[in-house]
PDB file of C-alpha atoms and ligand atoms in Angstrom:
ATOM      1  CA  MET A 276     -24.660 -13.698  -3.233  1.00  0.00           C
ATOM      2  CA  GLU A 277     -28.130 -13.189  -4.342  1.00  0.00           C
ATOM      3  CA  HIS A 278     -28.060 -14.525  -7.961  1.00  0.00           C
ATOM      4  CA  GLU A 279     -25.426 -15.738 -10.364  1.00  0.00           C
ATOM      5  CA  HIS A 280     -25.371 -14.812 -13.917  1.00  0.00           C
ATOM      6  CA  GLU A 281     -24.354 -17.526 -16.076  1.00  0.00           C
ATOM      7  CA  HIS A 282     -21.456 -15.561 -17.587  1.00  0.00           C
ATOM      8  CA  GLU A 283     -20.929 -12.603 -15.318  1.00  0.00           C
ATOM      9  CA  PHE A 284     -19.000 -12.602 -12.078  1.00  0.00           C
ATOM     10  CA  VAL A 285     -20.723 -10.635  -9.602  1.00  0.00           C
ATOM     11  CA  LEU A 286     -18.334  -9.425  -6.737  1.00  0.00           C
ATOM     12  CA  GLU A 287     -20.038  -8.228  -3.504  1.00  0.00           C
ATOM     13  CA  ILE A 288     -18.657  -5.557  -2.009  1.00  0.00           C
ATOM     14  CA  PRO A 289     -19.120  -5.162   1.770  1.00  0.00           C
ATOM     15  CA  GLU A 290     -20.660  -2.124   3.410  1.00  0.00           C
ATOM     16  CA  PHE A 291     -17.833  -0.352   4.976  1.00  0.00           C
ATOM     17  CA  GLU A 292     -18.261   2.372   7.762  1.00  0.00           C
ATOM     18  CA  HIS A 293     -14.689   3.876   7.922  1.00  0.00           C
ATOM     19  CA  LEU A 294     -13.422   3.591   4.639  1.00  0.00           C
ATOM     20  CA  SER A 295     -14.636   3.503   0.848  1.00  0.00           C
ATOM     21  CA  TYR A 296     -13.798   1.245  -1.776  1.00  0.00           C
ATOM     22  CA  GLU A 297     -14.198   1.798  -5.564  1.00  0.00           C
ATOM     23  CA  VAL A 298     -12.833   0.804  -8.575  1.00  0.00           C
ATOM     24  CA  GLU A 299     -12.201   2.764 -11.636  1.00  0.00           C
ATOM     25  CA  GLU A 300     -10.357   2.007 -15.015  1.00  0.00           C
ATOM     26  CA  GLY A 301      -8.499  -1.105 -13.248  1.00  0.00           C
ATOM     27  CA  ILE A 302      -7.706   0.939 -10.380  1.00  0.00           C
ATOM     28  CA  ALA A 303      -9.083   0.087  -6.942  1.00  0.00           C
ATOM     29  CA  LEU A 304      -9.309   3.395  -4.446  1.00  0.00           C
ATOM     30  CA  VAL A 305      -9.275   2.753  -0.825  1.00  0.00           C
ATOM     31  CA  THR A 306     -10.136   5.894   1.039  1.00  0.00           C
ATOM     32  CA  LEU A 307      -9.802   5.992   4.700  1.00  0.00           C
ATOM     33  CA  LYS A 308     -12.932   7.776   6.119  1.00  0.00           C
ATOM     34  CA  ARG A 309     -12.628   9.007   9.934  1.00  0.00           C
ATOM     35  CA  PRO A 310     -11.594  12.547   9.241  1.00  0.00           C
ATOM     36  CA  GLU A 311     -12.864  13.803  12.654  1.00  0.00           C
ATOM     37  CA  ALA A 312     -10.216  11.553  14.138  1.00  0.00           C
ATOM     38  CA  LEU A 313      -7.325  12.193  11.334  1.00  0.00           C
ATOM     39  CA  ASN A 314      -8.340   8.784  10.031  1.00  0.00           C
ATOM     40  CA  ALA A 315      -6.818   7.408  13.167  1.00  0.00           C
ATOM     41  CA  LEU A 316      -6.471   3.502  12.591  1.00  0.00           C
ATOM     42  CA  SER A 317      -9.073   2.024  15.214  1.00  0.00           C
ATOM     43  CA  GLN A 318      -9.756  -1.532  15.431  1.00  0.00           C
ATOM     44  CA  SER A 319     -12.548  -1.390  13.363  1.00  0.00           C
ATOM     45  CA  LEU A 320     -10.824   0.618  10.520  1.00  0.00           C
ATOM     46  CA  LEU A 321      -7.945  -1.898  10.587  1.00  0.00           C
ATOM     47  CA  GLU A 322     -10.659  -4.923  10.215  1.00  0.00           C
ATOM     48  CA  GLU A 323     -12.226  -2.868   7.288  1.00  0.00           C
ATOM     49  CA  LEU A 324      -8.668  -2.742   5.813  1.00  0.00           C
ATOM     50  CA  ALA A 325      -7.980  -6.286   6.533  1.00  0.00           C
ATOM     51  CA  GLU A 326     -10.964  -6.998   4.003  1.00  0.00           C
ATOM     52  CA  ILE A 327      -9.539  -5.067   1.281  1.00  0.00           C
ATOM     53  CA  PRO A 328      -6.446  -7.688   0.098  1.00  0.00           C
ATOM     54  CA  GLU A 329      -9.094 -10.425  -0.464  1.00  0.00           C
ATOM     55  CA  LEU A 330     -11.380  -7.830  -2.512  1.00  0.00           C
ATOM     56  CA  VAL A 331      -8.589  -7.037  -4.559  1.00  0.00           C
ATOM     57  CA  GLN A 332      -7.314 -10.344  -5.397  1.00  0.00           C
ATOM     58  CA  GLN A 333     -11.386 -11.564  -5.973  1.00  0.00           C
ATOM     59  CA  ASP A 334     -11.497  -8.975  -8.878  1.00  0.00           C
ATOM     60  CA  PRO A 335      -9.704  -9.474 -11.980  1.00  0.00           C
ATOM     61  CA  GLU A 336     -10.687  -6.035 -13.322  1.00  0.00           C
ATOM     62  CA  VAL A 337      -8.134  -4.418 -10.147  1.00  0.00           C
ATOM     63  CA  ARG A 338      -4.762  -4.081 -11.616  1.00  0.00           C
ATOM     64  CA  ALA A 339      -3.379  -1.469  -9.023  1.00  0.00           C
ATOM     65  CA  VAL A 340      -4.573  -0.097  -5.570  1.00  0.00           C
ATOM     66  CA  ILE A 341      -4.307   3.447  -4.185  1.00  0.00           C
ATOM     67  CA  PHE A 342      -4.510   4.103  -0.614  1.00  0.00           C
ATOM     68  CA  THR A 343      -5.426   7.888   0.432  1.00  0.00           C
ATOM     69  CA  GLY A 344      -7.378   9.401   3.491  1.00  0.00           C
ATOM     70  CA  GLU A 345     -10.274  12.043   3.521  1.00  0.00           C
ATOM     71  CA  GLY A 346      -9.724  15.565   4.968  1.00  0.00           C
ATOM     72  CA  LYS A 347      -6.361  16.959   6.078  1.00  0.00           C
ATOM     73  CA  ALA A 348      -4.853  13.746   7.225  1.00  0.00           C
ATOM     74  CA  PHE A 349      -3.642  10.195   5.549  1.00  0.00           C
ATOM     75  CA  ALA A 350      -3.563   8.710   8.921  1.00  0.00           C
ATOM     76  CA  ALA A 351      -2.313  10.169  12.039  1.00  0.00           C
ATOM     77  CA  GLY A 352      -1.649   6.687  13.695  1.00  0.00           C
ATOM     78  CA  ALA A 353      -2.979   4.290  15.532  1.00  0.00           C
ATOM     79  CA  ASP A 354      -6.031   5.112  17.634  1.00  0.00           C
ATOM     80  CA  LEU A 355      -4.603   6.485  20.755  1.00  0.00           C
ATOM     81  CA  LYS A 356      -7.996   6.163  23.082  1.00  0.00           C
ATOM     82  CA  GLU A 357      -7.473   2.352  22.232  1.00  0.00           C
ATOM     83  CA  ILE A 358      -3.736   2.185  22.820  1.00  0.00           C
ATOM     84  CA  ALA A 359      -4.494   3.891  26.263  1.00  0.00           C
ATOM     85  CA  ALA A 360      -6.721   0.761  27.086  1.00  0.00           C
ATOM     86  CA  ILE A 361      -3.838  -1.610  26.578  1.00  0.00           C
ATOM     87  CA  LYS A 362      -3.118  -3.040  29.808  1.00  0.00           C
ATOM     88  CA  ASP A 363      -0.108  -5.606  29.935  1.00  0.00           C
ATOM     89  CA  PRO A 364       2.818  -6.656  27.512  1.00  0.00           C
ATOM     90  CA  PHE A 365       0.283  -9.637  26.197  1.00  0.00           C
ATOM     91  CA  MET A 366      -2.388  -7.071  24.936  1.00  0.00           C
ATOM     92  CA  GLY A 367       0.193  -4.830  23.451  1.00  0.00           C
ATOM     93  CA  ARG A 368       1.781  -7.731  21.372  1.00  0.00           C
ATOM     94  CA  GLU A 369      -1.317  -8.900  20.211  1.00  0.00           C
ATOM     95  CA  TYR A 370      -2.672  -5.508  19.274  1.00  0.00           C
ATOM     96  CA  ALA A 371       0.650  -4.861  17.336  1.00  0.00           C
ATOM     97  CA  LEU A 372       0.494  -8.302  15.637  1.00  0.00           C
ATOM     98  CA  PHE A 373      -3.112  -7.563  14.524  1.00  0.00           C
ATOM     99  CA  GLY A 374      -1.768  -4.230  12.582  1.00  0.00           C
ATOM    100  CA  GLN A 375       1.173  -6.134  11.325  1.00  0.00           C
ATOM    101  CA  ARG A 376      -0.981  -9.000   9.803  1.00  0.00           C
ATOM    102  CA  VAL A 377      -3.061  -6.400   7.937  1.00  0.00           C
ATOM    103  CA  PHE A 378      -0.193  -4.347   6.496  1.00  0.00           C
ATOM    104  CA  ALA A 379       1.834  -7.512   5.654  1.00  0.00           C
ATOM    105  CA  GLU A 380      -1.208  -8.555   3.462  1.00  0.00           C
ATOM    106  CA  ILE A 381      -1.728  -5.375   1.969  1.00  0.00           C
ATOM    107  CA  ALA A 382       2.164  -5.688   1.197  1.00  0.00           C
ATOM    108  CA  ALA A 383       1.752  -9.038  -0.273  1.00  0.00           C
ATOM    109  CA  LEU A 384      -0.807  -7.943  -2.911  1.00  0.00           C
ATOM    110  CA  PRO A 385       0.563  -9.067  -6.446  1.00  0.00           C
ATOM    111  CA  VAL A 386      -0.588  -5.762  -8.013  1.00  0.00           C
ATOM    112  CA  PRO A 387       1.102  -2.467  -7.616  1.00  0.00           C
ATOM    113  CA  THR A 388       0.101  -0.305  -4.570  1.00  0.00           C
ATOM    114  CA  ILE A 389       0.549   3.517  -4.112  1.00  0.00           C
ATOM    115  CA  ALA A 390      -0.101   5.535  -0.828  1.00  0.00           C
ATOM    116  CA  ALA A 391      -1.560   9.107  -1.907  1.00  0.00           C
ATOM    117  CA  ILE A 392      -0.253  10.783   1.049  1.00  0.00           C
ATOM    118  CA  ASN A 393      -2.733  13.764   1.303  1.00  0.00           C
ATOM    119  CA  GLY A 394      -1.494  15.124   4.696  1.00  0.00           C
ATOM    120  CA  TYR A 395      -0.291  13.533   8.100  1.00  0.00           C
ATOM    121  CA  ALA A 396       0.916  10.092   7.767  1.00  0.00           C
ATOM    122  CA  LEU A 397       2.020   9.606  11.377  1.00  0.00           C
ATOM    123  CA  GLY A 398       3.015   6.467  13.076  1.00  0.00           C
ATOM    124  CA  GLY A 399       0.590   3.409  11.897  1.00  0.00           C
ATOM    125  CA  GLY A 400      -0.374   5.979   9.365  1.00  0.00           C
ATOM    126  CA  LEU A 401       3.140   6.000   8.054  1.00  0.00           C
ATOM    127  CA  GLU A 402       3.690   2.425   8.558  1.00  0.00           C
ATOM    128  CA  LEU A 403       0.303   1.736   6.130  1.00  0.00           C
ATOM    129  CA  ALA A 404       2.139   3.766   3.423  1.00  0.00           C
ATOM    130  CA  LEU A 405       5.314   1.818   4.065  1.00  0.00           C
ATOM    131  CA  ALA A 406       3.289  -1.460   3.386  1.00  0.00           C
ATOM    132  CA  CYS A 407       2.536   0.077  -0.073  1.00  0.00           C
ATOM    133  CA  ASP A 408       4.925  -0.294  -3.112  1.00  0.00           C
ATOM    134  CA  LEU A 409       5.033   3.362  -3.816  1.00  0.00           C
ATOM    135  CA  ARG A 410       4.289   6.680  -2.047  1.00  0.00           C
ATOM    136  CA  VAL A 411       3.071   9.928  -3.570  1.00  0.00           C
ATOM    137  CA  ALA A 412       3.024  13.241  -1.090  1.00  0.00           C
ATOM    138  CA  ALA A 413       1.263  16.305  -1.335  1.00  0.00           C
ATOM    139  CA  LYS A 414       3.073  19.369  -0.789  1.00  0.00           C
ATOM    140  CA  THR A 415       1.791  20.031   2.614  1.00  0.00           C
ATOM    141  CA  ALA A 416       2.029  16.458   3.903  1.00  0.00           C
ATOM    142  CA  LYS A 417       3.850  15.754   7.275  1.00  0.00           C
ATOM    143  CA  LEU A 418       5.469  12.227   7.745  1.00  0.00           C
ATOM    144  CA  GLY A 419       6.979  10.564  10.919  1.00  0.00           C
ATOM    145  CA  LEU A 420       7.077   7.859  13.482  1.00  0.00           C
ATOM    146  CA  PRO A 421       6.295   9.893  16.486  1.00  0.00           C
ATOM    147  CA  GLU A 422       5.775   6.591  18.981  1.00  0.00           C
ATOM    148  CA  VAL A 423       8.818   7.033  21.239  1.00  0.00           C
ATOM    149  CA  GLY A 424       7.293  10.567  22.268  1.00  0.00           C
ATOM    150  CA  LEU A 425       4.491   8.298  23.760  1.00  0.00           C
ATOM    151  CA  GLY A 426       6.574   5.798  25.244  1.00  0.00           C
ATOM    152  CA  LEU A 427       5.921   3.625  22.422  1.00  0.00           C
ATOM    153  CA  ILE A 428       7.861   1.975  19.532  1.00  0.00           C
ATOM    154  CA  PRO A 429       6.622   1.693  15.960  1.00  0.00           C
ATOM    155  CA  GLY A 430       4.840  -1.540  16.033  1.00  0.00           C
ATOM    156  CA  PHE A 431       2.911  -1.969  12.462  1.00  0.00           C
ATOM    157  CA  GLY A 432       6.187  -2.615  10.767  1.00  0.00           C
ATOM    158  CA  GLY A 433       7.920   0.672  11.054  1.00  0.00           C
ATOM    159  CA  THR A 434      10.995  -0.459  12.841  1.00  0.00           C
ATOM    160  CA  GLN A 435      11.725  -2.854   9.889  1.00  0.00           C
ATOM    161  CA  ARG A 436       9.954  -1.183   6.794  1.00  0.00           C
ATOM    162  CA  LEU A 437      11.547   2.147   7.236  1.00  0.00           C
ATOM    163  CA  PRO A 438      15.211   0.997   7.415  1.00  0.00           C
ATOM    164  CA  ARG A 439      14.897  -1.582   4.821  1.00  0.00           C
ATOM    165  CA  LEU A 440      13.527   1.423   2.360  1.00  0.00           C
ATOM    166  CA  ILE A 441      15.625   4.349   3.415  1.00  0.00           C
ATOM    167  CA  GLY A 442      18.468   2.680   5.321  1.00  0.00           C
ATOM    168  CA  ARG A 443      19.303   2.300   8.931  1.00  0.00           C
ATOM    169  CA  GLY A 444      20.757   5.750   9.747  1.00  0.00           C
ATOM    170  CA  ARG A 445      18.010   7.856   8.270  1.00  0.00           C
ATOM    171  CA  ALA A 446      15.401   5.314  10.037  1.00  0.00           C
ATOM    172  CA  LEU A 447      16.872   5.859  13.100  1.00  0.00           C
ATOM    173  CA  ASP A 448      16.913   9.504  13.054  1.00  0.00           C
ATOM    174  CA  LEU A 449      13.307   9.584  12.519  1.00  0.00           C
ATOM    175  CA  ILE A 450      12.685   6.868  14.826  1.00  0.00           C
ATOM    176  CA  PHE A 451      14.424   8.646  17.650  1.00  0.00           C
ATOM    177  CA  THR A 452      13.549  11.941  17.180  1.00  0.00           C
ATOM    178  CA  GLY A 453       9.898  11.359  16.179  1.00  0.00           C
ATOM    179  CA  ARG A 454       9.833  14.438  14.225  1.00  0.00           C
ATOM    180  CA  HIS A 455       7.821  15.306  11.412  1.00  0.00           C
ATOM    181  CA  VAL A 456       9.385  15.626   7.952  1.00  0.00           C
ATOM    182  CA  ASP A 457       7.641  17.806   4.942  1.00  0.00           C
ATOM    183  CA  ALA A 458       7.291  16.273   1.510  1.00  0.00           C
ATOM    184  CA  GLU A 459      10.468  17.709   0.218  1.00  0.00           C
ATOM    185  CA  GLU A 460      12.567  16.182   2.890  1.00  0.00           C
ATOM    186  CA  ALA A 461      10.544  13.098   2.349  1.00  0.00           C
ATOM    187  CA  LEU A 462      11.467  12.945  -1.357  1.00  0.00           C
ATOM    188  CA  PHE A 463      15.266  13.704  -0.282  1.00  0.00           C
ATOM    189  CA  LEU A 464      15.365  10.698   2.219  1.00  0.00           C
ATOM    190  CA  GLY A 465      13.775   8.495  -0.104  1.00  0.00           C
ATOM    191  CA  LEU A 466      10.823   7.986   1.780  1.00  0.00           C
ATOM    192  CA  VAL A 467       8.285   9.062  -0.776  1.00  0.00           C
ATOM    193  CA  ASN A 468       8.936   8.517  -4.766  1.00  0.00           C
ATOM    194  CA  ARG A 469       6.665  11.883  -5.910  1.00  0.00           C
ATOM    195  CA  VAL A 470       5.444  15.056  -4.405  1.00  0.00           C
ATOM    196  CA  ALA A 471       2.826  16.963  -6.302  1.00  0.00           C
ATOM    197  CA  GLU A 472       0.018  19.695  -5.319  1.00  0.00           C
ATOM    198  CA  ASP A 473      -2.719  16.748  -5.525  1.00  0.00           C
ATOM    199  CA  ALA A 474      -1.473  13.484  -4.321  1.00  0.00           C
ATOM    200  CA  LEU A 475      -4.225  11.439  -5.518  1.00  0.00           C
ATOM    201  CA  GLU A 476      -4.388  13.030  -9.000  1.00  0.00           C
ATOM    202  CA  GLU A 477      -0.711  12.172  -9.288  1.00  0.00           C
ATOM    203  CA  ALA A 478      -0.891   8.718  -7.786  1.00  0.00           C
ATOM    204  CA  LYS A 479      -3.401   8.081 -10.307  1.00  0.00           C
ATOM    205  CA  LYS A 480      -1.360   8.951 -12.849  1.00  0.00           C
ATOM    206  CA  LEU A 481       1.596   7.055 -11.566  1.00  0.00           C
ATOM    207  CA  ALA A 482      -0.818   3.874 -11.632  1.00  0.00           C
ATOM    208  CA  GLN A 483      -2.018   4.594 -15.424  1.00  0.00           C
ATOM    209  CA  LYS A 484       1.798   4.988 -16.476  1.00  0.00           C
ATOM    210  CA  ILE A 485       2.284   1.551 -14.712  1.00  0.00           C
ATOM    211  CA  LEU A 486      -0.423  -0.084 -16.086  1.00  0.00           C
ATOM    212  CA  LYS A 487       0.421   0.534 -19.575  1.00  0.00           C
ATOM    213  CA  ASN A 488       3.052  -2.348 -18.934  1.00  0.00           C
ATOM    214  CA  ALA A 489       2.590  -6.119 -19.060  1.00  0.00           C
ATOM    215  CA  PRO A 490       0.351  -7.324 -16.283  1.00  0.00           C
ATOM    216  CA  ILE A 491       2.117 -10.627 -15.541  1.00  0.00           C
ATOM    217  CA  ALA A 492       5.331  -8.829 -15.728  1.00  0.00           C
ATOM    218  CA  LEU A 493       4.582  -6.377 -12.997  1.00  0.00           C
ATOM    219  CA  ALA A 494       3.463  -9.372 -10.538  1.00  0.00           C
ATOM    220  CA  LEU A 495       6.633 -11.117 -11.221  1.00  0.00           C
ATOM    221  CA  ALA A 496       8.887  -8.226 -10.727  1.00  0.00           C
ATOM    222  CA  LYS A 497       7.335  -7.454  -7.503  1.00  0.00           C
ATOM    223  CA  GLU A 498       7.371 -10.893  -6.454  1.00  0.00           C
ATOM    224  CA  SER A 499      11.143 -11.051  -7.312  1.00  0.00           C
ATOM    225  CA  VAL A 500      11.660  -7.824  -5.204  1.00  0.00           C
ATOM    226  CA  VAL A 501       9.706  -8.795  -2.220  1.00  0.00           C
ATOM    227  CA  ARG A 502      10.816 -12.272  -1.999  1.00  0.00           C
ATOM    228  CA  GLY A 503      14.267 -11.312  -2.386  1.00  0.00           C
ATOM    229  CA  GLU A 504      14.285  -8.920   0.462  1.00  0.00           C
ATOM    230  CA  GLY A 505      15.010 -11.790   3.089  1.00  0.00           C
ATOM    231  CA  LEU A 506      17.425 -13.815   1.302  1.00  0.00           C
ATOM    232  CA  ASP A 507      21.051 -13.541   0.460  1.00  0.00           C
ATOM    233  CA  LEU A 508      22.123 -12.508  -2.949  1.00  0.00           C
ATOM    234  CA  ALA A 509      22.637 -15.506  -4.615  1.00  0.00           C
ATOM    235  CA  GLU A 510      19.485 -17.364  -3.812  1.00  0.00           C
ATOM    236  CA  ALA A 511      17.792 -14.187  -4.580  1.00  0.00           C
ATOM    237  CA  LEU A 512      19.209 -14.214  -7.992  1.00  0.00           C
ATOM    238  CA  GLU A 513      18.166 -17.797  -8.542  1.00  0.00           C
ATOM    239  CA  ILE A 514      14.727 -16.448  -7.843  1.00  0.00           C
ATOM    240  CA  GLU A 515      14.948 -13.879 -10.083  1.00  0.00           C
ATOM    241  CA  ALA A 516      16.186 -16.145 -12.613  1.00  0.00           C
ATOM    242  CA  ASP A 517      13.265 -18.402 -12.459  1.00  0.00           C
ATOM    243  CA  LEU A 518      10.734 -15.330 -12.456  1.00  0.00           C
ATOM    244  CA  PHE A 519      12.393 -14.016 -15.547  1.00  0.00           C
ATOM    245  CA  GLY A 520      11.985 -17.382 -16.979  1.00  0.00           C
ATOM    246  CA  TYR A 521       8.051 -17.073 -16.200  1.00  0.00           C
ATOM    247  CA  ALA A 522       7.940 -13.729 -17.748  1.00  0.00           C
ATOM    248  CA  ALA A 523       9.862 -14.943 -20.987  1.00  0.00           C
ATOM    249  CA  ALA A 524       7.229 -17.449 -21.563  1.00  0.00           C
ATOM    250  CA  THR A 525       4.044 -15.388 -21.493  1.00  0.00           C
ATOM    251  CA  GLU A 526       2.201 -14.163 -24.609  1.00  0.00           C
ATOM    252  CA  ASP A 527       2.645 -10.767 -23.417  1.00  0.00           C
ATOM    253  CA  MET A 528       6.384 -11.011 -23.688  1.00  0.00           C
ATOM    254  CA  LYS A 529       6.029 -12.139 -27.373  1.00  0.00           C
ATOM    255  CA  GLU A 530       3.578  -9.155 -28.085  1.00  0.00           C
ATOM    256  CA  GLY A 531       5.860  -6.966 -26.530  1.00  0.00           C
ATOM    257  CA  VAL A 532       9.081  -7.497 -28.295  1.00  0.00           C
ATOM    258  CA  ARG A 533       7.127  -7.835 -31.820  1.00  0.00           C
ATOM    259  CA  ALA A 534       5.745  -4.379 -30.929  1.00  0.00           C
ATOM    260  CA  PHE A 535       9.227  -3.174 -30.269  1.00  0.00           C
ATOM    261  CA  LEU A 536      10.224  -4.559 -33.549  1.00  0.00           C
ATOM    262  CA  GLU A 537       7.258  -3.374 -35.488  1.00  0.00           C
ATOM    263  CA  LYS A 538       7.844   0.079 -34.044  1.00  0.00           C
ATOM    264  CA  ARG A 539       4.262   0.298 -32.488  1.00  0.00           C
ATOM    265  CA  PRO A 540       2.789   0.505 -29.074  1.00  0.00           C
ATOM    266  CA  PRO A 541       2.419  -2.987 -27.428  1.00  0.00           C
ATOM    267  CA  SER A 542      -1.220  -4.233 -26.718  1.00  0.00           C
ATOM    268  CA  PHE A 543      -0.801  -6.740 -23.548  1.00  0.00           C
ATOM    269  CA  LYS A 544      -3.611  -9.170 -22.741  1.00  0.00           C
ATOM    270  CA  GLY A 545      -2.156 -10.372 -19.312  1.00  0.00           C
ATOM    271  CA  GLU A 546      -1.437 -13.961 -20.668  1.00  0.00           C
TER     272      GLU A 546
HETATM  273  C1  LIG B 640       1.358   0.832  16.452  1.00  0.00           C
HETATM  274  C2  LIG B 640       1.286   2.310  15.911  1.00  0.00           C
HETATM  275  C3  LIG B 640       1.500   3.261  16.863  1.00  0.00           C
HETATM  276  C4  LIG B 640       0.829   4.512  16.472  1.00  0.00           C
HETATM  277  O1  LIG B 640       0.405   5.068  15.267  1.00  0.00           O
HETATM  278  S1  LIG B 640       0.962   5.983  17.661  1.00  0.00           S
HETATM  279  C5  LIG B 640      -0.023   7.172  17.383  1.00  0.00           C
HETATM  280  C6  LIG B 640       1.344   7.933  16.386  1.00  0.00           C
HETATM  281  N1  LIG B 640       0.546   9.111  16.042  1.00  0.00           N
HETATM  282  C7  LIG B 640       0.511  10.180  16.796  1.00  0.00           C
HETATM  283  O2  LIG B 640       1.136  10.389  18.066  1.00  0.00           O
HETATM  284  C8  LIG B 640      -0.311  11.637  16.150  1.00  0.00           C
HETATM  285  C9  LIG B 640      -1.283  11.698  16.964  1.00  0.00           C
HETATM  286  N2  LIG B 640      -2.147  13.229  16.334  1.00  0.00           N
HETATM  287  C10 LIG B 640      -1.580  14.403  16.646  1.00  0.00           C
HETATM  288  O3  LIG B 640      -0.094  14.465  16.875  1.00  0.00           O
HETATM  289  C11 LIG B 640      -2.099  15.528  16.079  1.00  0.00           C
HETATM  290  O4  LIG B 640      -3.267  15.246  15.930  1.00  0.00           O
HETATM  291  C12 LIG B 640      -1.438  16.274  14.232  1.00  0.00           C
HETATM  292  C13 LIG B 640      -0.145  16.803  14.619  1.00  0.00           C
HETATM  293  C14 LIG B 640      -1.395  14.934  13.562  1.00  0.00           C
HETATM  294  C15 LIG B 640      -2.649  16.984  14.039  1.00  0.00           C
HETATM  295  O5  LIG B 640      -2.931  17.947  14.923  1.00  0.00           O
HETATM  296  P1  LIG B 640      -4.131  18.840  14.975  1.00  0.00           P
HETATM  297  O6  LIG B 640      -4.128  19.642  13.630  1.00  0.00           O
HETATM  298  O7  LIG B 640      -3.892  19.883  16.044  1.00  0.00           O
HETATM  299  O8  LIG B 640      -5.084  18.154  15.076  1.00  0.00           O
HETATM  300  P2  LIG B 640      -5.729  17.536  16.483  1.00  0.00           P
HETATM  301  O9  LIG B 640      -6.913  18.829  17.136  1.00  0.00           O
HETATM  302  O10 LIG B 640      -4.868  17.167  17.355  1.00  0.00           O
HETATM  303  O11 LIG B 640      -6.600  16.489  16.004  1.00  0.00           O
HETATM  304  C16 LIG B 640      -7.894  16.398  15.483  1.00  0.00           C
HETATM  305  C17 LIG B 640      -8.714  15.267  15.931  1.00  0.00           C
HETATM  306  O12 LIG B 640      -8.257  14.144  15.670  1.00  0.00           O
HETATM  307  C18 LIG B 640      -7.947  13.285  17.059  1.00  0.00           C
HETATM  308  N3  LIG B 640      -6.727  12.142  16.685  1.00  0.00           N
HETATM  309  C19 LIG B 640      -5.757  12.755  15.900  1.00  0.00           C
HETATM  310  N4  LIG B 640      -4.660  11.792  16.011  1.00  0.00           N
HETATM  311  C20 LIG B 640      -5.434  10.710  16.548  1.00  0.00           C
HETATM  312  C21 LIG B 640      -4.828   9.588  16.900  1.00  0.00           C
HETATM  313  N5  LIG B 640      -3.419   9.164  16.628  1.00  0.00           N
HETATM  314  N6  LIG B 640      -5.662   8.608  17.574  1.00  0.00           N
HETATM  315  C22 LIG B 640      -6.773   9.173  17.987  1.00  0.00           C
HETATM  316  N7  LIG B 640      -7.484  10.243  17.972  1.00  0.00           N
HETATM  317  C23 LIG B 640      -6.636  11.379  16.962  1.00  0.00           C
HETATM  318  C24 LIG B 640      -7.407  14.321  17.961  1.00  0.00           C
HETATM  319  O13 LIG B 640      -7.944  13.872  19.435  1.00  0.00           O
HETATM  320  C25 LIG B 640      -8.707  15.376  17.690  1.00  0.00           C
HETATM  321  O14 LIG B 640     -10.173  14.976  18.230  1.00  0.00           O
HETATM  322  P3  LIG B 640     -10.954  15.682  18.977  1.00  0.00           P
HETATM  323  O15 LIG B 640     -11.290  17.157  18.057  1.00  0.00           O
HETATM  324  O16 LIG B 640     -12.146  14.854  19.662  1.00  0.00           O
HETATM  325  O17 LIG B 640     -10.182  16.367  20.289  1.00  0.00           O
END
């Protein structure tokens, strides 16, 4: 940081080559920008994506994140030229672990995240969308995990996040066949939450709707869902009760309930 203002927090945004990052009205928009390769997730693109969670968490203005792609793809998977250079199981394992780490950090963000799937979301591209909380697909989008057709398996979380999201049977249909599903089928499968003409516009509307709610409550609700996933029901319910307790002690809870009783919209402060 060149110079620090006394009362102002100046956040430096790094120069990105393969993506853009902009914040508008509390929503960070991350756009993958390798349209000539259908936004294939090269190592250098993944390295840039790895910087996003920290940027988001350092900026108190950011209350939601939308991921999208430039051109006709969201992302057509890991970069197959780089995959072709994998020489042995150890290299392959490291390769998968790196992508998994990046997506795990995105999945762990405390703010709501939305994938605006503007076109192809295949392989690692779909796995990025699966690391987000919500998915909005354009009518023309195509989604799939085609890895077995390449002699691979999904390696950036797909074998785990897809069955958790849509169930084992439906996930294995997609994983075994490698087929592309259109937006309508993706909605039917529960793979996406919304389908719209313009995925990004719809994702922004969805984010705005979410952001009308109390920020701490949103973070605690996400934490409860995420932490509960790996636990048995009794333990997970204890966590829910603890987090409910935190939420119930916020100023925003007092405001939310008071506003309801006074028949007016609430004004949340994130306190
Ligand atoms: C752990 C994670 C593993 C994985 O993710 S494995 C990868 C899984 N993904 C895939 O298998 C999808 C590969 N791509 C495709 O099947 C096709 O593309 C599409 C069906 C998405 C689109 O087909 P079309 O409209 O005919 O476009 P095009 O000419 O194939 O692609 C345009 C340019 O984009 C490059 N490209 C597309 N996907 C990838 C990729 N995943 N890795 C590297 N390059 C990619 C192509 O090669 C080409 O480039 P040029 O114009 O130079 O020939």
